[in-house]
Amino acid sequence: EEGPLDYLTLDYLAEVTMSIMQKLKSRDPKKGYATDFVSLLDRILPTLIAKDIKVVANAGGVNPRACMEAVLEVMRAHGLEGEKVAIVEGDDVLGDLDELMSSGEDFLNMDTDAPLSTVRESVTSANVYLGAFPIAEALASGARIVITGRGTDPGLVLGPMIHEFGWAPGDDDLLAAGTVAGHIVECGAQCTGGNYTDWRQIPDLARVGYPIIEASADGSFVVTKHEGTGGAVNIDTVSHQLAYEMGDPAAYLTPDVIADFTSFKIEEDGPDRVRISGVKGAPATPHYKVSMSYSDGWKSVGELTISGPDALEKAKLCAQIVWDRLVMDGCEYAAEERLEEYVGAGVCHRGIPEAETESPPEVVLRMGVKGPDRDKVSRFGPELVPLVTSGPPGVTGFAGGRPKATEIIGFWPALVTKDKIQATVSVLTA
């Protein structure tokens, strides 16, 4: 509503999100997508139509088709018969894992090199990071709304560029440029002043402007925001985001291209405008990345607030009381199964002497346990709350009620050969 816009992109997915959505889908085949995306569209559809804005979102989660049906219902309720909605599928390979493994895909853990067979029976979700070309295909169908499952975050931005400019596989510099643009804006206001080191210099974060890419067919682009919004766009705010989640800056791997983040020129282009040009790219690898999750035991975590004087000393006594009582009850946990933190006494910067203090006015004691035995993990919760009256003075409250055992979701990153994965695009009309 604050200015011109051609495409609105929305990113709903993180690694753990896929597992949560898969669990929801297993309970109800109509679930497994971002329901708040549908309610958002219900609110903004009139503006989208009036300003001719297209939407690209990975809100489909593990059930893009159910998401599409829900969106079509909303569009019909707004009287938008004739508008098209497209979905990109093919990323969900949970049901294909055994066949893929039989064909020679070991799905080695990219962190540990362990084969997936070691946790195969516990896998709860498996999704391939698809590229941007299926999004461009969906837009070419005339779709107003494009819904994907798991794909790369920059791909949400690169897809519209491929569609608008006719970029093709092998246009490595151009695809790399679109990838850099997508990476800059993938975290929203994190490139317009959010989460910024010099935060005192950022005006009006309450009305922070979300980033806009003004893209050109030659691969150059400008990062900006709508006039009159809060936040800031400058070389520093953009550079902060460029370094976000970065491995090798000269080889940022995506399904579409390898982008070189050391290759381009970045310069001011006026107030709240940063221009990037000269991005270089290289051919993509023959693999997709696969994001898998698996059941990895149970955990229980709780917090107590302890006030001063001697808050830290009292908090340490509280922790020892809990561990001692559990041992007396025949329930002991190994060191790697126990969590004991003192928020307010330097826990977020542990090991930095000036960040640690022995005399904070209050401390939040965070304790927890984990392990494969749910009953043993559940035994921890009942021992925390009684400290309000049976521990040292100053225990002023506990957060979230009595801790309960919750499932631990483990993350398994792996690779799969591209020619064994098939992305598909489907289009329906409201």
Short mmCIF file of C-alpha atoms in Angstrom, two decimals:
data_model
loop_
_atom_site.label_atom_id
_atom_site.label_comp_id
_atom_site.label_asym_id
_atom_site.label_seq_id
_atom_site.Cartn_x
_atom_site.Cartn_y
_atom_site.Cartn_z
CA GLU A 1 0.00 0.00 0.00
CA GLU A 2 3.02 2.30 0.35
CA GLY A 3 4.11 2.36 -3.28
CA PRO A 4 4.44 0.43 -6.54
CA LEU A 5 5.03 -3.32 -6.47
CA ASP A 6 4.97 -6.08 -9.08
CA TYR A 7 5.65 -9.17 -6.96
CA LEU A 8 5.16 -9.87 -3.28
CA THR A 9 7.27 -12.78 -2.00
CA LEU A 10 6.68 -14.50 1.31
CA ASP A 11 8.91 -17.05 3.05
CA TYR A 12 7.23 -19.31 5.62
CA LEU A 13 9.58 -22.27 5.95
CA ALA A 14 12.49 -23.26 8.15
CA GLU A 15 14.00 -26.73 8.51
CA VAL A 16 12.02 -27.66 11.62
CA THR A 17 8.83 -26.20 10.10
CA MET A 18 8.70 -29.01 7.55
CA SER A 19 8.67 -31.67 10.26
CA ILE A 20 5.90 -29.88 12.16
CA MET A 21 3.82 -29.58 8.99
CA GLN A 22 4.38 -33.23 8.11
CA LYS A 23 3.11 -34.23 11.52
CA LEU A 24 0.00 -32.06 11.06
CA LYS A 25 -0.62 -33.63 7.66
CA SER A 26 -0.32 -37.16 9.09
CA ARG A 27 -3.17 -36.30 11.46
CA ASP A 28 -5.30 -34.50 8.87
CA PRO A 29 -4.69 -34.79 5.10
CA LYS A 30 -6.02 -31.25 4.65
CA LYS A 31 -3.27 -29.78 6.86
CA GLY A 32 0.46 -29.31 6.46
CA TYR A 33 0.69 -25.81 5.03
CA ALA A 34 0.95 -22.23 6.38
CA THR A 35 -2.65 -21.41 7.30
CA ASP A 36 -1.74 -17.81 8.14
CA PHE A 37 -0.88 -17.31 4.47
CA VAL A 38 -4.50 -17.98 3.59
CA SER A 39 -5.79 -15.53 6.20
CA LEU A 40 -3.28 -12.93 4.95
CA LEU A 41 -4.56 -13.29 1.39
CA ASP A 42 -8.12 -12.91 2.62
CA ARG A 43 -7.10 -9.51 3.99
CA ILE A 44 -4.95 -8.20 1.12
CA LEU A 45 -6.53 -9.69 -2.01
CA PRO A 46 -8.47 -6.49 -2.89
CA THR A 47 -5.20 -4.53 -2.86
CA LEU A 48 -3.39 -7.21 -4.86
CA ILE A 49 -6.03 -7.04 -7.59
CA ALA A 50 -6.26 -3.24 -7.59
CA LYS A 51 -2.48 -2.86 -7.95
CA ASP A 52 -1.99 -5.96 -10.15
CA ILE A 53 0.48 -7.56 -7.74
CA LYS A 54 1.44 -11.23 -8.08
CA VAL A 55 2.36 -13.36 -5.06
CA VAL A 56 5.06 -16.04 -4.78
CA ALA A 57 5.17 -17.91 -1.47
CA ASN A 58 6.50 -21.21 -0.15
CA ALA A 59 3.43 -21.43 2.08
CA GLY A 60 2.56 -24.87 0.66
CA GLY A 61 4.84 -26.56 3.18
CA VAL A 62 4.34 -30.31 2.75
CA ASN A 63 0.84 -29.94 1.27
CA PRO A 64 0.82 -27.34 -1.54
CA ARG A 65 -2.35 -28.79 -3.07
CA ALA A 66 -4.37 -28.34 0.12
CA CYS A 67 -3.00 -24.80 0.40
CA MET A 68 -4.08 -24.09 -3.18
CA GLU A 69 -7.61 -25.34 -2.49
CA ALA A 70 -7.86 -23.08 0.56
CA VAL A 71 -6.61 -20.09 -1.46
CA LEU A 72 -9.09 -20.80 -4.26
CA GLU A 73 -11.92 -20.78 -1.72
CA VAL A 74 -10.82 -17.36 -0.49
CA MET A 75 -10.56 -16.01 -4.04
CA ARG A 76 -14.07 -17.24 -4.87
CA ALA A 77 -15.37 -15.63 -1.68
CA HIS A 78 -13.95 -12.34 -3.00
CA GLY A 79 -15.66 -12.86 -6.34
CA LEU A 80 -12.40 -13.40 -8.18
CA GLU A 81 -13.53 -16.15 -10.54
CA GLY A 82 -11.08 -16.48 -13.40
CA GLU A 83 -7.95 -15.75 -11.36
CA LYS A 84 -5.35 -18.55 -11.49
CA VAL A 85 -3.44 -20.22 -8.68
CA ALA A 86 -0.40 -22.43 -9.40
CA ILE A 87 1.49 -24.86 -7.21
CA VAL A 88 4.97 -26.33 -7.51
CA GLU A 89 5.29 -29.91 -6.26
CA GLY A 90 7.94 -32.60 -6.28
CA ASP A 91 10.06 -31.51 -3.34
CA ASP A 92 8.44 -33.93 -0.84
CA VAL A 93 10.34 -37.22 -1.16
CA LEU A 94 9.41 -38.78 2.19
CA GLY A 95 7.46 -41.53 0.47
CA ASP A 96 10.27 -42.14 -2.04
CA LEU A 97 13.20 -42.52 0.34
CA ASP A 98 13.43 -46.32 0.23
CA GLU A 99 13.27 -46.38 -3.57
CA LEU A 100 15.88 -43.64 -3.81
CA MET A 101 18.15 -45.47 -1.36
CA SER A 102 17.76 -48.67 -3.38
CA SER A 103 18.88 -46.73 -6.46
CA GLY A 104 22.14 -45.82 -4.75
CA GLU A 105 21.34 -42.61 -2.89
CA ASP A 106 22.97 -42.95 0.56
CA PHE A 107 21.81 -39.52 1.79
CA LEU A 108 25.04 -39.08 3.73
CA ASN A 109 24.70 -36.51 6.50
CA MET A 110 26.55 -33.42 5.23
CA ASP A 111 27.86 -32.71 8.75
CA THR A 112 28.86 -36.21 9.88
CA ASP A 113 29.03 -38.38 6.71
CA ALA A 114 26.77 -40.93 8.41
CA PRO A 115 24.37 -42.79 6.06
CA LEU A 116 20.64 -42.18 6.40
CA SER A 117 20.17 -45.88 7.15
CA THR A 118 21.30 -45.19 10.73
CA VAL A 119 18.12 -43.18 11.41
CA ARG A 120 15.86 -44.28 8.54
CA GLU A 121 13.08 -45.63 10.78
CA SER A 122 12.89 -42.31 12.64
CA VAL A 123 12.65 -39.97 9.61
CA THR A 124 9.57 -37.75 9.77
CA SER A 125 10.05 -35.44 6.76
CA ALA A 126 12.24 -35.22 3.66
CA ASN A 127 12.11 -32.28 1.27
CA VAL A 128 14.31 -31.28 -1.65
CA TYR A 129 15.32 -27.65 -2.11
CA LEU A 130 13.95 -27.06 -5.61
CA GLY A 131 15.17 -24.22 -7.80
CA ALA A 132 13.52 -21.17 -9.32
CA PHE A 133 12.63 -22.37 -12.83
CA PRO A 134 9.40 -24.14 -11.77
CA ILE A 135 8.28 -20.82 -10.24
CA ALA A 136 8.93 -19.08 -13.55
CA GLU A 137 6.94 -21.79 -15.34
CA ALA A 138 4.04 -21.24 -12.93
CA LEU A 139 4.10 -17.48 -13.56
CA ALA A 140 4.15 -18.07 -17.31
CA SER A 141 0.80 -19.85 -16.92
CA GLY A 142 -0.74 -16.54 -15.87
CA ALA A 143 -1.08 -17.44 -12.21
CA ARG A 144 -1.83 -14.59 -9.80
CA ILE A 145 -0.65 -16.68 -6.82
CA VAL A 146 2.23 -19.19 -6.96
CA ILE A 147 2.55 -21.59 -4.03
CA THR A 148 5.57 -23.82 -3.52
CA GLY A 149 6.72 -26.35 -0.99
CA ARG A 150 10.38 -26.46 0.01
CA GLY A 151 12.68 -24.51 -2.27
CA THR A 152 15.54 -22.11 -1.81
CA ASP A 153 14.75 -18.80 -0.14
CA PRO A 154 16.40 -16.72 -2.92
CA GLY A 155 14.45 -18.73 -5.49
CA LEU A 156 11.26 -16.91 -4.53
CA VAL A 157 12.83 -13.74 -5.97
CA LEU A 158 14.84 -15.34 -8.77
CA GLY A 159 11.75 -17.06 -10.21
CA PRO A 160 9.96 -13.82 -11.15
CA MET A 161 13.19 -12.47 -12.70
CA ILE A 162 13.55 -15.57 -14.88
CA HIS A 163 9.94 -15.12 -15.97
CA GLU A 164 10.19 -11.38 -16.65
CA PHE A 165 13.56 -11.35 -18.41
CA GLY A 166 13.61 -14.74 -20.13
CA TRP A 167 16.76 -15.92 -18.40
CA ALA A 168 17.64 -19.54 -19.17
CA PRO A 169 19.63 -22.38 -17.59
CA GLY A 170 23.28 -21.61 -18.25
CA ASP A 171 22.88 -17.84 -17.90
CA ASP A 172 25.08 -18.20 -14.86
CA ASP A 173 25.95 -14.55 -14.23
CA LEU A 174 22.31 -13.49 -14.50
CA LEU A 175 21.05 -16.33 -12.33
CA ALA A 176 23.75 -15.53 -9.78
CA ALA A 177 22.63 -11.89 -9.74
CA GLY A 178 19.04 -12.90 -9.08
CA THR A 179 20.26 -15.23 -6.34
CA VAL A 180 22.20 -12.42 -4.64
CA ALA A 181 19.11 -10.20 -4.85
CA GLY A 182 16.97 -12.95 -3.33
CA HIS A 183 19.47 -13.55 -0.56
CA ILE A 184 19.52 -9.86 0.36
CA VAL A 185 15.74 -9.65 0.82
CA GLU A 186 15.02 -13.19 2.06
CA CYS A 187 14.99 -12.07 5.71
CA GLY A 188 12.75 -9.07 5.09
CA ALA A 189 13.69 -6.02 7.12
CA GLN A 190 17.00 -7.55 8.18
CA CYS A 191 18.51 -5.64 5.22
CA THR A 192 16.64 -2.39 5.94
CA GLY A 193 17.81 -1.87 9.51
CA GLY A 194 16.45 -4.83 11.44
CA ASN A 195 18.92 -6.84 13.54
CA TYR A 196 21.53 -4.22 12.68
CA THR A 197 24.71 -3.61 14.70
CA ASP A 198 24.39 0.19 14.68
CA TRP A 199 20.75 -0.04 15.71
CA ARG A 200 20.71 3.42 17.31
CA GLN A 201 21.14 4.91 13.84
CA ILE A 202 17.99 3.26 12.44
CA PRO A 203 14.88 5.48 12.56
CA ASP A 204 11.30 4.35 13.22
CA LEU A 205 11.71 0.58 13.46
CA ALA A 206 8.02 0.40 14.39
CA ARG A 207 7.24 1.26 10.74
CA VAL A 208 10.33 -0.33 9.20
CA GLY A 209 10.16 -0.48 5.41
CA TYR A 210 10.46 -3.91 3.88
CA PRO A 211 13.00 -4.27 1.06
CA ILE A 212 12.22 -3.90 -2.61
CA ILE A 213 14.38 -5.11 -5.51
CA GLU A 214 14.33 -2.98 -8.66
CA ALA A 215 15.69 -5.53 -11.11
CA SER A 216 17.09 -5.07 -14.61
CA ALA A 217 17.46 -7.60 -17.41
CA ASP A 218 21.26 -7.24 -17.38
CA GLY A 219 21.41 -8.59 -13.81
CA SER A 220 22.08 -5.29 -12.06
CA PHE A 221 19.59 -4.27 -9.41
CA VAL A 222 18.84 -1.72 -6.71
CA VAL A 223 17.84 -2.51 -3.13
CA THR A 224 15.46 0.10 -1.75
CA LYS A 225 12.26 0.58 0.26
CA HIS A 226 9.13 2.64 -0.16
CA GLU A 227 9.40 6.34 0.58
CA GLY A 228 8.14 7.43 3.99
CA THR A 229 8.77 4.12 5.74
CA GLY A 230 11.11 3.60 8.68
CA GLY A 231 14.43 1.80 8.68
CA ALA A 232 17.34 2.47 6.35
CA VAL A 233 18.96 1.06 3.24
CA ASN A 234 22.68 1.68 2.88
CA ILE A 235 25.82 -0.26 2.09
CA ASP A 236 26.21 -1.33 5.71
CA THR A 237 22.65 -2.63 6.20
CA VAL A 238 22.84 -4.54 2.92
CA SER A 239 26.34 -5.88 3.67
CA HIS A 240 25.16 -7.18 7.03
CA GLN A 241 22.55 -9.30 5.26
CA LEU A 242 24.97 -10.40 2.53
CA ALA A 243 27.08 -12.09 5.20
CA TYR A 244 24.06 -13.85 6.72
CA GLU A 245 24.25 -17.70 6.74
CA MET A 246 27.28 -17.58 4.49
CA GLY A 247 29.65 -20.50 4.00
CA ASP A 248 32.18 -19.98 1.23
CA PRO A 249 31.37 -16.47 -0.07
CA ALA A 250 32.95 -17.28 -3.44
CA ALA A 251 30.74 -20.35 -3.91
CA TYR A 252 27.17 -19.87 -2.67
CA LEU A 253 25.51 -23.10 -3.82
CA THR A 254 21.93 -23.19 -5.08
CA PRO A 255 20.02 -25.59 -7.36
CA ASP A 256 20.21 -23.06 -10.20
CA VAL A 257 23.73 -21.65 -10.02
CA ILE A 258 26.84 -21.13 -7.91
CA ALA A 259 26.98 -17.44 -7.00
CA ASP A 260 30.21 -15.62 -6.20
CA PHE A 261 29.49 -13.12 -3.43
CA THR A 262 33.01 -11.68 -3.76
CA SER A 263 32.58 -10.69 -7.40
CA PHE A 264 30.20 -7.75 -7.53
CA LYS A 265 30.24 -4.00 -7.05
CA ILE A 266 28.07 -2.46 -4.33
CA GLU A 267 27.51 1.30 -4.22
CA GLU A 268 25.14 3.97 -2.92
CA ASP A 269 22.58 5.08 -5.52
CA GLY A 270 20.85 7.88 -3.63
CA PRO A 271 18.95 8.01 -0.32
CA ASP A 272 17.89 4.51 0.78
CA ARG A 273 19.14 3.02 -2.48
CA VAL A 274 22.01 0.56 -2.94
CA ARG A 275 23.01 -0.65 -6.41
CA ILE A 276 24.67 -4.02 -7.06
CA SER A 277 26.21 -4.95 -10.41
CA GLY A 278 28.76 -7.29 -11.92
CA VAL A 279 27.71 -10.49 -10.14
CA LYS A 280 29.47 -13.58 -11.42
CA GLY A 281 28.19 -17.14 -11.37
CA ALA A 282 29.22 -20.68 -12.27
CA PRO A 283 27.24 -23.78 -13.36
CA ALA A 284 25.19 -25.47 -10.66
CA THR A 285 26.17 -28.83 -9.17
CA PRO A 286 24.44 -32.09 -10.25
CA HIS A 287 22.78 -32.41 -6.83
CA TYR A 288 19.88 -31.00 -4.88
CA LYS A 289 20.14 -30.48 -1.15
CA VAL A 290 17.61 -32.44 0.91
CA SER A 291 16.33 -31.25 4.27
CA MET A 292 15.27 -34.18 6.43
CA SER A 293 14.11 -34.40 10.01
CA TYR A 294 13.87 -37.37 12.34
CA SER A 295 12.70 -38.21 15.85
CA ASP A 296 15.70 -37.92 18.16
CA GLY A 297 14.34 -38.54 21.64
CA TRP A 298 12.64 -36.31 24.22
CA LYS A 299 13.39 -33.15 26.16
CA SER A 300 11.89 -31.17 29.02
CA VAL A 301 12.94 -27.58 29.78
CA GLY A 302 11.73 -25.12 32.41
CA GLU A 303 12.63 -21.75 33.90
CA LEU A 304 12.58 -20.16 37.34
CA THR A 305 13.10 -16.46 38.09
CA ILE A 306 15.24 -15.83 41.19
CA SER A 307 15.65 -12.31 42.58
CA GLY A 308 18.47 -10.82 44.65
CA PRO A 309 20.32 -10.35 46.84
CA ASP A 310 22.67 -13.25 46.00
CA ALA A 311 20.45 -14.24 43.08
CA LEU A 312 23.08 -16.26 41.24
CA GLU A 313 24.13 -18.18 44.35
CA LYS A 314 20.51 -19.00 45.13
CA ALA A 315 19.86 -20.06 41.53
CA LYS A 316 22.80 -22.47 41.67
CA LEU A 317 21.40 -23.93 44.89
CA CYS A 318 18.01 -24.39 43.19
CA ALA A 319 19.64 -26.32 40.38
CA GLN A 320 21.54 -28.55 42.79
CA ILE A 321 18.35 -29.25 44.75
CA VAL A 322 16.61 -30.45 41.59
CA TRP A 323 19.47 -32.75 40.56
CA ASP A 324 19.81 -34.13 44.12
CA ARG A 325 16.09 -34.84 44.45
CA LEU A 326 16.04 -36.64 41.12
CA VAL A 327 18.99 -38.82 42.16
CA MET A 328 17.25 -39.62 45.46
CA ASP A 329 14.28 -40.79 43.41
CA GLY A 330 16.50 -43.05 41.33
CA CYS A 331 16.51 -40.80 38.27
CA GLU A 332 19.96 -39.60 37.23
CA TYR A 333 21.03 -37.97 33.97
CA ALA A 334 24.42 -38.02 32.29
CA ALA A 335 26.19 -34.67 31.82
CA GLU A 336 25.31 -34.54 28.11
CA GLU A 337 21.64 -35.07 29.00
CA ARG A 338 21.45 -32.07 31.34
CA LEU A 339 21.01 -28.34 30.72
CA GLU A 340 21.80 -25.76 33.40
CA GLU A 341 21.97 -22.06 32.46
CA TYR A 342 21.81 -18.78 34.37
CA VAL A 343 20.31 -16.10 32.14
CA GLY A 344 21.46 -12.70 33.38
CA ALA A 345 24.86 -13.89 34.53
CA GLY A 346 26.51 -13.94 31.11
CA VAL A 347 25.15 -17.17 29.63
CA CYS A 348 24.67 -15.67 26.14
CA HIS A 349 28.35 -14.67 26.03
CA ARG A 350 29.81 -17.52 28.06
CA GLY A 351 33.59 -17.41 28.27
CA ILE A 352 33.84 -13.63 27.87
CA PRO A 353 34.89 -12.42 31.35
CA GLU A 354 33.44 -8.92 31.13
CA ALA A 355 30.05 -10.41 30.17
CA GLU A 356 29.91 -12.62 33.24
CA THR A 357 28.83 -11.32 36.62
CA GLU A 358 28.56 -12.87 40.06
CA SER A 359 26.05 -10.37 41.42
CA PRO A 360 23.13 -9.77 39.03
CA PRO A 361 19.96 -8.40 40.67
CA GLU A 362 17.93 -11.26 39.22
CA VAL A 363 18.61 -14.49 37.33
CA VAL A 364 16.49 -16.78 35.20
CA LEU A 365 17.48 -20.36 35.93
CA ARG A 366 16.92 -22.48 32.83
CA MET A 367 17.14 -26.22 33.39
CA GLY A 368 16.36 -29.18 31.22
CA VAL A 369 16.99 -32.82 30.44
CA LYS A 370 16.89 -34.93 27.30
CA GLY A 371 17.12 -38.56 26.34
CA PRO A 372 15.45 -41.50 24.57
CA ASP A 373 13.27 -42.51 27.56
CA ARG A 374 10.13 -40.36 27.69
CA ASP A 375 9.21 -41.43 31.24
CA LYS A 376 12.66 -40.53 32.54
CA VAL A 377 12.52 -37.13 30.84
CA SER A 378 9.00 -36.50 32.18
CA ARG A 379 10.20 -37.13 35.73
CA PHE A 380 12.17 -33.87 35.65
CA GLY A 381 9.21 -31.48 35.39
CA PRO A 382 7.57 -32.03 38.79
CA GLU A 383 10.78 -31.13 40.66
CA LEU A 384 11.12 -27.58 39.35
CA VAL A 385 7.90 -25.88 40.45
CA PRO A 386 8.07 -26.79 44.20
CA LEU A 387 11.18 -24.64 44.57
CA VAL A 388 8.90 -21.59 44.72
CA THR A 389 8.19 -22.51 48.37
CA SER A 390 10.69 -25.26 49.22
CA GLY A 391 13.90 -23.71 47.93
CA PRO A 392 15.88 -20.62 48.91
CA PRO A 393 14.12 -17.23 49.16
CA GLY A 394 13.61 -15.08 46.09
CA VAL A 395 12.15 -17.68 43.73
CA THR A 396 9.48 -15.37 42.37
CA GLY A 397 7.87 -17.41 39.63
CA PHE A 398 8.16 -19.97 36.90
CA ALA A 399 7.52 -19.62 33.17
CA GLY A 400 5.08 -21.69 31.17
CA GLY A 401 3.83 -23.98 33.91
CA ARG A 402 5.24 -27.39 34.80
CA PRO A 403 7.66 -28.57 32.08
CA LYS A 404 6.46 -31.50 29.99
CA ALA A 405 8.35 -33.93 27.79
CA THR A 406 8.36 -32.88 24.13
CA GLU A 407 9.79 -34.62 21.11
CA ILE A 408 13.25 -33.65 19.86
CA ILE A 409 13.46 -33.15 16.10
CA GLY A 410 16.87 -33.93 14.63
CA PHE A 411 18.07 -32.32 11.38
CA TRP A 412 19.60 -34.41 8.59
CA PRO A 413 21.04 -32.44 5.62
CA ALA A 414 21.96 -34.54 2.60
CA LEU A 415 22.29 -34.51 -1.19
CA VAL A 416 20.36 -36.29 -3.96
CA THR A 417 21.09 -36.59 -7.66
CA LYS A 418 19.01 -34.06 -9.61
CA ASP A 419 17.85 -36.37 -12.38
CA LYS A 420 15.99 -38.49 -9.82
CA ILE A 421 13.75 -35.59 -8.78
CA GLN A 422 10.91 -34.24 -10.89
CA ALA A 423 9.30 -30.87 -10.14
CA THR A 424 5.76 -30.40 -11.43
CA VAL A 425 3.54 -27.33 -11.88
CA SER A 426 -0.25 -27.44 -11.63
CA VAL A 427 -2.64 -24.55 -12.32
CA LEU A 428 -6.28 -24.15 -11.28
CA THR A 429 -8.72 -21.30 -11.86
CA ALA A 430 -10.94 -19.83 -9.15
#
